[in-house]
Amino acid sequence: PRNAFYGRTGADSPFSKPVIDLDTGEVFPSATDLAYKLGVNPNSVSRVCRGVRKAIKGHRVAYTSNLELNAEV
């Protein structure tokens, strides 16, 4: 009886959120995919998206859903 989400990481996970690199404009399906490109831990990318950190390796990133909410205000 495995966990239904076992091995589902990155864009394969139903809990993943799209992330945008604000400096390049490139959109990634998940923080894991961006982290893989930058060579960092996915938790570091998530911390920047949540506002705990300002940038990761010089890249400012955000969840795309947060940008849409800010645009409506």
PDB file of C-alpha atoms in Angstrom:
ATOM      1  CA  PRO A   1       0.000   0.000   0.000  1.00  0.00           C
ATOM      2  CA  ARG A   2       2.095   2.879  -1.324  1.00  0.00           C
ATOM      3  CA  ASN A   3       1.233   6.504  -0.902  1.00  0.00           C
ATOM      4  CA  ALA A   4      -0.681   7.619  -4.012  1.00  0.00           C
ATOM      5  CA  PHE A   5       1.726  10.533  -4.486  1.00  0.00           C
ATOM      6  CA  TYR A   6       4.900   8.429  -4.088  1.00  0.00           C
ATOM      7  CA  GLY A   7       7.485   9.545  -6.640  1.00  0.00           C
ATOM      8  CA  ARG A   8       5.325  12.335  -8.041  1.00  0.00           C
ATOM      9  CA  THR A   9       7.527  15.401  -7.889  1.00  0.00           C
ATOM     10  CA  GLY A  10       7.723  18.606  -9.866  1.00  0.00           C
ATOM     11  CA  ALA A  11       4.990  19.135 -12.452  1.00  0.00           C
ATOM     12  CA  ASP A  12       3.742  15.549 -11.902  1.00  0.00           C
ATOM     13  CA  SER A  13       2.582  16.431  -8.395  1.00  0.00           C
ATOM     14  CA  PRO A  14      -1.008  17.660  -8.098  1.00  0.00           C
ATOM     15  CA  PHE A  15       0.192  20.154  -5.477  1.00  0.00           C
ATOM     16  CA  SER A  16       2.786  21.901  -7.669  1.00  0.00           C
ATOM     17  CA  LYS A  17       2.359  25.565  -8.552  1.00  0.00           C
ATOM     18  CA  PRO A  18       3.729  27.301 -11.655  1.00  0.00           C
ATOM     19  CA  VAL A  19       6.711  29.558 -10.950  1.00  0.00           C
ATOM     20  CA  ILE A  20       8.023  32.483 -13.009  1.00  0.00           C
ATOM     21  CA  ASP A  21      11.562  33.811 -13.094  1.00  0.00           C
ATOM     22  CA  LEU A  22      10.910  37.558 -12.946  1.00  0.00           C
ATOM     23  CA  ASP A  23      14.308  38.392 -14.445  1.00  0.00           C
ATOM     24  CA  THR A  24      14.009  36.244 -17.581  1.00  0.00           C
ATOM     25  CA  GLY A  25      10.219  35.935 -17.829  1.00  0.00           C
ATOM     26  CA  GLU A  26      10.544  32.155 -18.152  1.00  0.00           C
ATOM     27  CA  VAL A  27       7.682  30.144 -16.608  1.00  0.00           C
ATOM     28  CA  PHE A  28       8.270  26.740 -15.012  1.00  0.00           C
ATOM     29  CA  PRO A  29       5.562  24.194 -14.109  1.00  0.00           C
ATOM     30  CA  SER A  30       6.952  23.864 -10.571  1.00  0.00           C
ATOM     31  CA  ALA A  31       9.586  25.099  -8.132  1.00  0.00           C
ATOM     32  CA  THR A  32      11.351  21.749  -8.542  1.00  0.00           C
ATOM     33  CA  ASP A  33      11.822  22.303 -12.271  1.00  0.00           C
ATOM     34  CA  LEU A  34      13.271  25.779 -11.729  1.00  0.00           C
ATOM     35  CA  ALA A  35      15.498  24.475  -8.925  1.00  0.00           C
ATOM     36  CA  TYR A  36      16.847  21.771 -11.230  1.00  0.00           C
ATOM     37  CA  LYS A  37      17.755  24.412 -13.846  1.00  0.00           C
ATOM     38  CA  LEU A  38      19.478  26.628 -11.260  1.00  0.00           C
ATOM     39  CA  GLY A  39      21.141  23.720  -9.457  1.00  0.00           C
ATOM     40  CA  VAL A  40      19.616  24.521  -6.064  1.00  0.00           C
ATOM     41  CA  ASN A  41      17.298  22.898  -3.541  1.00  0.00           C
ATOM     42  CA  PRO A  42      13.570  23.270  -4.413  1.00  0.00           C
ATOM     43  CA  ASN A  43      12.918  24.501  -0.865  1.00  0.00           C
ATOM     44  CA  SER A  44      15.129  27.517  -1.589  1.00  0.00           C
ATOM     45  CA  VAL A  45      12.982  28.441  -4.596  1.00  0.00           C
ATOM     46  CA  SER A  46       9.812  28.075  -2.512  1.00  0.00           C
ATOM     47  CA  ARG A  47      11.250  30.344   0.181  1.00  0.00           C
ATOM     48  CA  VAL A  48      11.785  33.103  -2.394  1.00  0.00           C
ATOM     49  CA  CYS A  49       8.258  32.622  -3.764  1.00  0.00           C
ATOM     50  CA  ARG A  50       6.802  32.929  -0.255  1.00  0.00           C
ATOM     51  CA  GLY A  51       8.808  36.094   0.465  1.00  0.00           C
ATOM     52  CA  VAL A  52      11.120  34.623   3.093  1.00  0.00           C
ATOM     53  CA  ARG A  53      14.137  35.389   0.858  1.00  0.00           C
ATOM     54  CA  LYS A  54      14.592  38.062  -1.813  1.00  0.00           C
ATOM     55  CA  ALA A  55      16.364  36.025  -4.487  1.00  0.00           C
ATOM     56  CA  ILE A  56      18.077  32.742  -5.277  1.00  0.00           C
ATOM     57  CA  LYS A  57      21.381  32.872  -7.184  1.00  0.00           C
ATOM     58  CA  GLY A  58      20.467  36.377  -8.337  1.00  0.00           C
ATOM     59  CA  HIS A  59      17.049  35.329  -9.672  1.00  0.00           C
ATOM     60  CA  ARG A  60      13.833  36.851  -8.369  1.00  0.00           C
ATOM     61  CA  VAL A  61      11.020  34.310  -8.632  1.00  0.00           C
ATOM     62  CA  ALA A  62       7.327  34.168  -7.747  1.00  0.00           C
ATOM     63  CA  TYR A  63       4.337  31.877  -7.978  1.00  0.00           C
ATOM     64  CA  THR A  64       2.309  32.889 -11.047  1.00  0.00           C
ATOM     65  CA  SER A  65      -0.883  32.752  -8.971  1.00  0.00           C
ATOM     66  CA  ASN A  66       0.511  35.488  -6.686  1.00  0.00           C
ATOM     67  CA  LEU A  67       1.177  37.730  -9.691  1.00  0.00           C
ATOM     68  CA  GLU A  68      -2.385  37.292 -10.965  1.00  0.00           C
ATOM     69  CA  LEU A  69      -3.807  38.209  -7.555  1.00  0.00           C
ATOM     70  CA  ASN A  70      -1.646  41.353  -7.374  1.00  0.00           C
ATOM     71  CA  ALA A  71      -2.683  42.406 -10.878  1.00  0.00           C
ATOM     72  CA  GLU A  72      -6.367  42.348  -9.902  1.00  0.00           C
ATOM     73  CA  VAL A  73      -5.878  44.687  -6.938  1.00  0.00           C
TER      74      VAL A  73
END
